[in-house]
PDB file of C-alpha atoms in Angstrom:
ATOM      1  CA  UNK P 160     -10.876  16.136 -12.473  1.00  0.00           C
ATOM      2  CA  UNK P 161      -7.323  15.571 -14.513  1.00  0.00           C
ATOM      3  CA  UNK P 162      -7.580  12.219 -16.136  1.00  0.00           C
ATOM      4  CA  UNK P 163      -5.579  10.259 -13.599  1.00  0.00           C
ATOM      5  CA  UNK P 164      -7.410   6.908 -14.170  1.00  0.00           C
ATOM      6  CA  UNK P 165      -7.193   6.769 -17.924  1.00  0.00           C
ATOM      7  CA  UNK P 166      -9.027   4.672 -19.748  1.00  0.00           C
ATOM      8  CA  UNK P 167     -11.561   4.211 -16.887  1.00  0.00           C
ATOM      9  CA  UNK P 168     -12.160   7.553 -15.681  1.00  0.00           C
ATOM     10  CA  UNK P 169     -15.402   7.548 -15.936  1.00  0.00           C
ATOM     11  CA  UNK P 170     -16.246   4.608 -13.536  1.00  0.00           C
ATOM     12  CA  UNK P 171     -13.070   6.272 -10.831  1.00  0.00           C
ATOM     13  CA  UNK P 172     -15.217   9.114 -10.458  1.00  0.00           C
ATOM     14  CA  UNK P 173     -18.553   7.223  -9.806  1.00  0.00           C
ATOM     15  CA  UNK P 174     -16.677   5.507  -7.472  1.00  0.00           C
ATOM     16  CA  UNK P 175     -14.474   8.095  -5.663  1.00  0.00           C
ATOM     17  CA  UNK P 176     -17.846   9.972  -5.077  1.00  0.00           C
ATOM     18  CA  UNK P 177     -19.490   7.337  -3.443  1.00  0.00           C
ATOM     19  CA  UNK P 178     -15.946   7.293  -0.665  1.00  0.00           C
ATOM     20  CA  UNK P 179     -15.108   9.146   2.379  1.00  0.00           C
ATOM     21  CA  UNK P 180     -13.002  11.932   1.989  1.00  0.00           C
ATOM     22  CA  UNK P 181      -9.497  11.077   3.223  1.00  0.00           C
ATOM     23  CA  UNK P 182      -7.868  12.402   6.037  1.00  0.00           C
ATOM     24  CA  UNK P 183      -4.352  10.460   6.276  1.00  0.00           C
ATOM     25  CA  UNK P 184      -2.427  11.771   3.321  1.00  0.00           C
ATOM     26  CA  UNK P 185      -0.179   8.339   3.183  1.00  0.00           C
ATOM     27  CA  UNK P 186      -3.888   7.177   1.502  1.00  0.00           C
ATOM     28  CA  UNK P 187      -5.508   9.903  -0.190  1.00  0.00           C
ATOM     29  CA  UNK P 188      -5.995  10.428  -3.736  1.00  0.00           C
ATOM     30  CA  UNK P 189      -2.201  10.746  -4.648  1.00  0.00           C
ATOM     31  CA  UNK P 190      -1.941   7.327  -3.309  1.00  0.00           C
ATOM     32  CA  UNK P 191      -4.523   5.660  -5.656  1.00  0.00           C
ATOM     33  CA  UNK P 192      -2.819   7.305  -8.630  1.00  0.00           C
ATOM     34  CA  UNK P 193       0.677   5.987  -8.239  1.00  0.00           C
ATOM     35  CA  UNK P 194      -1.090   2.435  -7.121  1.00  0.00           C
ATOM     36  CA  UNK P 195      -3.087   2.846 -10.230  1.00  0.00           C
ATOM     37  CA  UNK P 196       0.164   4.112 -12.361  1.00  0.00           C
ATOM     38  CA  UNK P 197       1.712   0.806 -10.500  1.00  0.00           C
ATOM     39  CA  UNK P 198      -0.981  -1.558 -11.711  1.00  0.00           C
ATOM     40  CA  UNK P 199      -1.233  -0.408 -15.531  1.00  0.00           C
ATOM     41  CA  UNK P 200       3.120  -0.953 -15.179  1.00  0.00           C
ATOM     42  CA  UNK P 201       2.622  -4.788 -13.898  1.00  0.00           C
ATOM     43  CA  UNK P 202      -0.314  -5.087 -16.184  1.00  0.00           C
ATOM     44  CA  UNK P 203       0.984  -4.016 -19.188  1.00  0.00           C
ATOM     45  CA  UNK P 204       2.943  -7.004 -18.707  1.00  0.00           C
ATOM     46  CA  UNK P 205       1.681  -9.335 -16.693  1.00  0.00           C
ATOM     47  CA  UNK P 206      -2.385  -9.363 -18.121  1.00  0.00           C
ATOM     48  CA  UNK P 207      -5.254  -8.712 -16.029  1.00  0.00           C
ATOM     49  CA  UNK P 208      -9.217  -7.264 -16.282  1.00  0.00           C
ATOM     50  CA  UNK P 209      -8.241  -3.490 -16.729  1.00  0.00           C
ATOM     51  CA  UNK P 210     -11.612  -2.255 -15.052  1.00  0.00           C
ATOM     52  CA  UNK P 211     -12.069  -5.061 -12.408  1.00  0.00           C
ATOM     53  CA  UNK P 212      -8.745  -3.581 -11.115  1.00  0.00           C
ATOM     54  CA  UNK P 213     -10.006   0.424 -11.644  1.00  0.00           C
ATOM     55  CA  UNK P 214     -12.031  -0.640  -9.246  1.00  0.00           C
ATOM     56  CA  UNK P 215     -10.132  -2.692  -6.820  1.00  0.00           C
ATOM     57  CA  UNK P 216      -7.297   0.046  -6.802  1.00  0.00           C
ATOM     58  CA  UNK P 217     -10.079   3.076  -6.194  1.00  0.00           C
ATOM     59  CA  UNK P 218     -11.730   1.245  -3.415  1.00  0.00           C
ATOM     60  CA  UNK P 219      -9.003  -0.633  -1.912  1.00  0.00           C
ATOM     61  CA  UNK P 220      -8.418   1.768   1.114  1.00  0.00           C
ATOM     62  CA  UNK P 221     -11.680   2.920   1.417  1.00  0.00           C
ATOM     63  CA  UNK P 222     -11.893   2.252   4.908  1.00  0.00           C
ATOM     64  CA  UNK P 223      -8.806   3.968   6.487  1.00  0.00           C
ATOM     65  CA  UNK P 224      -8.326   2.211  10.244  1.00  0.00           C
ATOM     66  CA  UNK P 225      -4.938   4.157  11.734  1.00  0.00           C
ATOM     67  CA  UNK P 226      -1.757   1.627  11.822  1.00  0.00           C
ATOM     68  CA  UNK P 227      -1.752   1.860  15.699  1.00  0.00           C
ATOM     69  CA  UNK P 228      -5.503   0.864  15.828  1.00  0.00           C
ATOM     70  CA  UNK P 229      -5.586  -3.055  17.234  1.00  0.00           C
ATOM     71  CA  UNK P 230      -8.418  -3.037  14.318  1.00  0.00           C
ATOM     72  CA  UNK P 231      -5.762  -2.645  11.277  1.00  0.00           C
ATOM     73  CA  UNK P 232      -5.829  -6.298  10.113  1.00  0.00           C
ATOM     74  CA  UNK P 233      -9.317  -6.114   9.311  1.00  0.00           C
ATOM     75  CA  UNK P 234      -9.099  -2.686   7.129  1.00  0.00           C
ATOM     76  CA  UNK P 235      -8.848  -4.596   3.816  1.00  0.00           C
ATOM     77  CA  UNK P 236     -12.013  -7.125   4.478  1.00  0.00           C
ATOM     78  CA  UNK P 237     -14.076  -3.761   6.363  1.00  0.00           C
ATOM     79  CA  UNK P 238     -12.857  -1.638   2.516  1.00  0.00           C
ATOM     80  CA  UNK P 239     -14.311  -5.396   0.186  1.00  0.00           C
ATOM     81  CA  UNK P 240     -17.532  -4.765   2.209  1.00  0.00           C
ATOM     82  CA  UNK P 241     -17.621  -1.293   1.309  1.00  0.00           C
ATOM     83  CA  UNK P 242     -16.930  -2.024  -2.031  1.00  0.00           C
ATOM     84  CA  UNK P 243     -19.657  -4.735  -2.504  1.00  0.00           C
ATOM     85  CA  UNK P 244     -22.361  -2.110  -1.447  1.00  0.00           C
ATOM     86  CA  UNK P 245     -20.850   0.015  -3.975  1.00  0.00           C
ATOM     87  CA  UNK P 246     -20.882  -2.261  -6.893  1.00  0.00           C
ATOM     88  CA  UNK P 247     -24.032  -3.761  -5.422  1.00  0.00           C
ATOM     89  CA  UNK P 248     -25.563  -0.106  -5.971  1.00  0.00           C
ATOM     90  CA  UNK P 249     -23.831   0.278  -9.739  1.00  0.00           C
ATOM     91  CA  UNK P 250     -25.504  -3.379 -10.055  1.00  0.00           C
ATOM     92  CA  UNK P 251     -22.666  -5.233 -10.923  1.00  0.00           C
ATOM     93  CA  UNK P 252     -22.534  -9.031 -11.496  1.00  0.00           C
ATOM     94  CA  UNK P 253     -22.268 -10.811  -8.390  1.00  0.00           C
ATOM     95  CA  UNK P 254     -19.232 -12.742  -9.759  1.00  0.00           C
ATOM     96  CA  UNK P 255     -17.508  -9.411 -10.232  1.00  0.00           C
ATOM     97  CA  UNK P 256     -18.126  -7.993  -7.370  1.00  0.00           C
ATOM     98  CA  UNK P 257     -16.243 -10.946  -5.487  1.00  0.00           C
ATOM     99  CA  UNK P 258     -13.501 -10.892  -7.796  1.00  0.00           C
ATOM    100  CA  UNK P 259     -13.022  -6.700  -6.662  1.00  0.00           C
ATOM    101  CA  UNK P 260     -14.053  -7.765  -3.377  1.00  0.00           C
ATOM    102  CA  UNK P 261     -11.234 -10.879  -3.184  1.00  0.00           C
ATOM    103  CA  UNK P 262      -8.315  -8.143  -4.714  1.00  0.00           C
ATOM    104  CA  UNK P 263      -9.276  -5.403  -2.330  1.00  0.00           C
ATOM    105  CA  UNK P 264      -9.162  -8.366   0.804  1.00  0.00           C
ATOM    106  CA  UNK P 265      -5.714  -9.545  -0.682  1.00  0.00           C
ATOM    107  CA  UNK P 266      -3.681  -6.321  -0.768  1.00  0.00           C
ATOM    108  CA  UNK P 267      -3.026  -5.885   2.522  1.00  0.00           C
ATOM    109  CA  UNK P 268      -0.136  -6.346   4.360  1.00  0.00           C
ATOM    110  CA  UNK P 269      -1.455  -6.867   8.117  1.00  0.00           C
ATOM    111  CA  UNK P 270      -4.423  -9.340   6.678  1.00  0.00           C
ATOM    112  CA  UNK P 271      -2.124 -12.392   5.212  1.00  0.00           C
ATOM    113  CA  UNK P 272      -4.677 -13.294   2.801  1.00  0.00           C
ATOM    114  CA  UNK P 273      -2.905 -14.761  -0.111  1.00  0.00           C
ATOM    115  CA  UNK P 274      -4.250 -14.149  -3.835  1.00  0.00           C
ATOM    116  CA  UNK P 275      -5.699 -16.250  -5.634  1.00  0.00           C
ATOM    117  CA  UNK P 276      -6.126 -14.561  -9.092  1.00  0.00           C
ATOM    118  CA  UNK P 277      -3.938 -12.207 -11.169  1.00  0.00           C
ATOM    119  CA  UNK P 278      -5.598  -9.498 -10.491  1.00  0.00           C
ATOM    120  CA  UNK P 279      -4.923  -9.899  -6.661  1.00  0.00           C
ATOM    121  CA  UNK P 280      -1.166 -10.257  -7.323  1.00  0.00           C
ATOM    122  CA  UNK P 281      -0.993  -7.367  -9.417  1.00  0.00           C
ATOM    123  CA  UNK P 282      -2.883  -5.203  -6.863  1.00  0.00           C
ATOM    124  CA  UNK P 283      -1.204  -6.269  -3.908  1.00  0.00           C
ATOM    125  CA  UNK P 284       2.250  -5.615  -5.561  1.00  0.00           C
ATOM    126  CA  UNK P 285       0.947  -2.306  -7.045  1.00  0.00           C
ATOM    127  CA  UNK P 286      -0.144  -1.611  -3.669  1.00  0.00           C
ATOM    128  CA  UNK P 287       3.427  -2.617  -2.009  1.00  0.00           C
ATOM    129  CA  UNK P 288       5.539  -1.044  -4.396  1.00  0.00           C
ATOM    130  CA  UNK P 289       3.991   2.025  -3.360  1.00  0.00           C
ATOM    131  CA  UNK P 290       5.733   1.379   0.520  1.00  0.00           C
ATOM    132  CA  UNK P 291       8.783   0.955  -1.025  1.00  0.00           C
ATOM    133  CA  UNK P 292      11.455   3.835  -2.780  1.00  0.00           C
ATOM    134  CA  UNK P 293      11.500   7.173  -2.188  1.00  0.00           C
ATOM    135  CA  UNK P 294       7.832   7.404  -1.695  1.00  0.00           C
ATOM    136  CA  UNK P 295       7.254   4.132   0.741  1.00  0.00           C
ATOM    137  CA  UNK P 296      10.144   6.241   3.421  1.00  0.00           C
ATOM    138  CA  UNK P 297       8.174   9.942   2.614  1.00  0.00           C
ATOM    139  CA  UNK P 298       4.828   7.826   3.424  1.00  0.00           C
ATOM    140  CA  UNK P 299       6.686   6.201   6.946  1.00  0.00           C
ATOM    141  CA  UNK P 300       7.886   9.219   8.229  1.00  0.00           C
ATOM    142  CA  UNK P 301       4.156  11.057   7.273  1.00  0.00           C
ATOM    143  CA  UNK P 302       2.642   8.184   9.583  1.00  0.00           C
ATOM    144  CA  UNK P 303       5.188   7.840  12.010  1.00  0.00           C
ATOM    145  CA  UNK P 304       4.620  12.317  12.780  1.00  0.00           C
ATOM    146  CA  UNK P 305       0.497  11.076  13.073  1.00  0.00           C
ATOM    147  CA  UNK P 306       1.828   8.587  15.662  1.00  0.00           C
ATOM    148  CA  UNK P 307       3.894  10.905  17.515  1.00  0.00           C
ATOM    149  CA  UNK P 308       6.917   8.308  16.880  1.00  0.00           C
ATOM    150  CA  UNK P 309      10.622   9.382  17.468  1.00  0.00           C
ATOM    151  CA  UNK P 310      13.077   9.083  14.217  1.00  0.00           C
ATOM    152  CA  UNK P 311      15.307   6.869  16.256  1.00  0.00           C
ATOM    153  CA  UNK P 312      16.314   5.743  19.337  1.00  0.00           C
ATOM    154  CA  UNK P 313      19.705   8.114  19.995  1.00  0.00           C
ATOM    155  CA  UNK P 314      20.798   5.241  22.393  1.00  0.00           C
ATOM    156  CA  UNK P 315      20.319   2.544  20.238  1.00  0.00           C
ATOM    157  CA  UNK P 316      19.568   3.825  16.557  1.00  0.00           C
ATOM    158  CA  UNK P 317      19.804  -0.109  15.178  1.00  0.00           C
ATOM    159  CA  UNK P 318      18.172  -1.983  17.963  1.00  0.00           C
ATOM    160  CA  UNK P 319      21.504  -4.038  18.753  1.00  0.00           C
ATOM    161  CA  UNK P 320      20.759  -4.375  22.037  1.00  0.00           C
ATOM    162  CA  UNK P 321      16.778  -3.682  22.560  1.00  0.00           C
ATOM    163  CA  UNK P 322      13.879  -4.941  20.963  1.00  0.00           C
ATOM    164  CA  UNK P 323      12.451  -3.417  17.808  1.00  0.00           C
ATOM    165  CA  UNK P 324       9.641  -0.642  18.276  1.00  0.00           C
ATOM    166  CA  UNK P 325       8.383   1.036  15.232  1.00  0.00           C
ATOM    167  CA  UNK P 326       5.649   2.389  17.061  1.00  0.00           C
ATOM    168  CA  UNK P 327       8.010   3.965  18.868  1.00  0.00           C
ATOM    169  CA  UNK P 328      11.227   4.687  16.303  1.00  0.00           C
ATOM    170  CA  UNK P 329      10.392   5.395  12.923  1.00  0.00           C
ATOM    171  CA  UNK P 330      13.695   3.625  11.566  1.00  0.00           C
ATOM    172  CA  UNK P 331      13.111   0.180  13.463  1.00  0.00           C
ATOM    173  CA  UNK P 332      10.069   0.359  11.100  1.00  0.00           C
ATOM    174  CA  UNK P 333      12.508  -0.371   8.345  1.00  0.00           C
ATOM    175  CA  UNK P 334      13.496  -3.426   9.972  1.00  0.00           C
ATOM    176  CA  UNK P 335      10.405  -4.668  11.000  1.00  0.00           C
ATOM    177  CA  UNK P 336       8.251  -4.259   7.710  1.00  0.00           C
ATOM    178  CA  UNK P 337       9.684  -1.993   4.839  1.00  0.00           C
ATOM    179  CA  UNK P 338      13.072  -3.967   4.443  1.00  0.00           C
ATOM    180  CA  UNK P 339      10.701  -7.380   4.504  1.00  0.00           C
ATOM    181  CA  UNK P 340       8.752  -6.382   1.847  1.00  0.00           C
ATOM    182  CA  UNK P 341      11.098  -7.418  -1.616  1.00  0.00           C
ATOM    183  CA  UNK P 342      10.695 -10.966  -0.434  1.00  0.00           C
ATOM    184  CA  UNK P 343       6.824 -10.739  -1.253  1.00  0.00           C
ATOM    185  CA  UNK P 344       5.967  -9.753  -4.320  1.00  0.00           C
ATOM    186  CA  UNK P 345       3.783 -11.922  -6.532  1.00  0.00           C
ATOM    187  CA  UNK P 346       4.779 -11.074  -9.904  1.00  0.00           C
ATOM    188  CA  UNK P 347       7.776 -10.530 -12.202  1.00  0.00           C
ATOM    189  CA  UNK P 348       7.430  -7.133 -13.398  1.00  0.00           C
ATOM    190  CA  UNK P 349       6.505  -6.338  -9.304  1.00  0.00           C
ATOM    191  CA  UNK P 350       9.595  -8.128  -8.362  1.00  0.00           C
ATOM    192  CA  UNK P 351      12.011  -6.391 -10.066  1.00  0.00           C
ATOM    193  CA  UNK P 352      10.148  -2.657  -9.387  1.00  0.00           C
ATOM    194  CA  UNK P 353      10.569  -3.983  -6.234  1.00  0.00           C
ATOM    195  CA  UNK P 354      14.543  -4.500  -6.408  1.00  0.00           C
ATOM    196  CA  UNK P 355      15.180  -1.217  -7.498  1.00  0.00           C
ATOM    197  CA  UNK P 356      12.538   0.400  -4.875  1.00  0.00           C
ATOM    198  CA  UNK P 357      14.548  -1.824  -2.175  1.00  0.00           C
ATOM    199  CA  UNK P 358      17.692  -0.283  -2.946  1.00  0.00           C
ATOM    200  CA  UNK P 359      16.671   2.813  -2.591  1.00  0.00           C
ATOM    201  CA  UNK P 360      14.984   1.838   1.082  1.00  0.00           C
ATOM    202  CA  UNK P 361      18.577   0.244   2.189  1.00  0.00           C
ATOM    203  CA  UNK P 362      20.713   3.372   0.601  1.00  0.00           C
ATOM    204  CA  UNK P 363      18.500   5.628   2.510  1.00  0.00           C
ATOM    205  CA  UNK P 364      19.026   3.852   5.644  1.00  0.00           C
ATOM    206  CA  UNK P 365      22.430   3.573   5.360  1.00  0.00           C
ATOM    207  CA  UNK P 366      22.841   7.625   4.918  1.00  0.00           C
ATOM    208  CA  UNK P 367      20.574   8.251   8.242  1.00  0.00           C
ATOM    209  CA  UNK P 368      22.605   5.714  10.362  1.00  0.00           C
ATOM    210  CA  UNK P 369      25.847   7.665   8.799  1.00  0.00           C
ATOM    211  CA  UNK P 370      24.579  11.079   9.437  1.00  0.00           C
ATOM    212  CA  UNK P 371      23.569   9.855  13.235  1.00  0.00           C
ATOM    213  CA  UNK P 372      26.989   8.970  13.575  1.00  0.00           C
ATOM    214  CA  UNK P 373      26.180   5.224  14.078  1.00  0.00           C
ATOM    215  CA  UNK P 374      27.261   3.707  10.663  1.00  0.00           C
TER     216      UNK P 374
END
């Protein structure tokens, strides 16, 4: 395998061979590399335990549950289980384990579980950054063709005068989460990724609603 998960590689293979192959390409193995690329980024500034987030960032979607599945708020906690049977196995301390388990519960978006340690923050912005820019709208539309969503209403392309459906319209999707996202980043560095990601989300948007004709 390339060395994607410099300097831990090692320890991201013992790991990725103890996971489920993935099916949902918005979280396969591309995904862990940019969110990995995305942690070293914040942590280069920002400080954290290098392999404590390795792990966090290999195993932090290791238990995919789709986005129209009434289960998706508990993906994060069912993927820190998962994880402490792994480290469990690799017999890792106990305290370390909850730390991975803690970042891995923390990163998600549908659980609300705010961080309480750096490595958390960094994660869950690594993690969000990676729903944001050119690669968080290529990752909305991937889902939103699994769903079977429309691009847009034709009627109603901004949702003036209906409610929002992103299940649905994949563009009220922008409105109801991917637009949202800027205001929650935990750290610096993530913040201003974020800024430059979110202008790249809102300069998008603005060329589909001009190419629709509804702009």
């Amino acid at each position: 395998m390339t060395t994607f998960f410099t300097p831990h590689q090692t320890l991201a293979e013992t790991l990725l061979a103890r996971l489920p192959d993935a099916d949902d390409g918005a979280h396969d193995l591309a995904h862990l590399v940019r969110v990995w690329r995305n942690v070293q980024r914040i942590a280069a500034e920002e400080g954290g335990d290098s392999e404590l987030l390795l792990a966090a960032t290999v195993l932090h979607d290791g238990v995919h549950v789709p986005k129209n599945d009434p289960r998706r708020a508990q993906a994060s906690r069912l993927a820190a289980a998962q994880a402490r049977e792994i480290l469990a196995a690799l017999e890792w301390e106990t305290s370390r384990i909850e730390a991975v388990a803690h970042t891995i519960e923390a990163h998600s978006f549908s659980a609300a579980i705010p961080p309480q340690m750096l490595e958390a923050r960094i994660l869950q912005d690594a993690d969000r950054l990676d729903a944001l820019g050119a690669m968080g709208i290529a990752r909305c539309f991937y889902t939103a063709g699994q769903m079977g969503s429309a691009l847009y209403d034709p009627l109603d392309p901004q949702a003036v005068h209906r409610a929002l459906s992103d299940q649905r319209f994949t563009l009220d999707h922008f409105q109801t989460k991917l637009l949202t996202l800027r205001e929650g980043f935990q750290t610096a560095t993530g913040q201003q990724l974020a800024d430059a990601r979110h202008a790249r989300l809102v300069a998008f948007r603005e060329a589909m609603l001009e190419e629709i004709g509804d702009c």
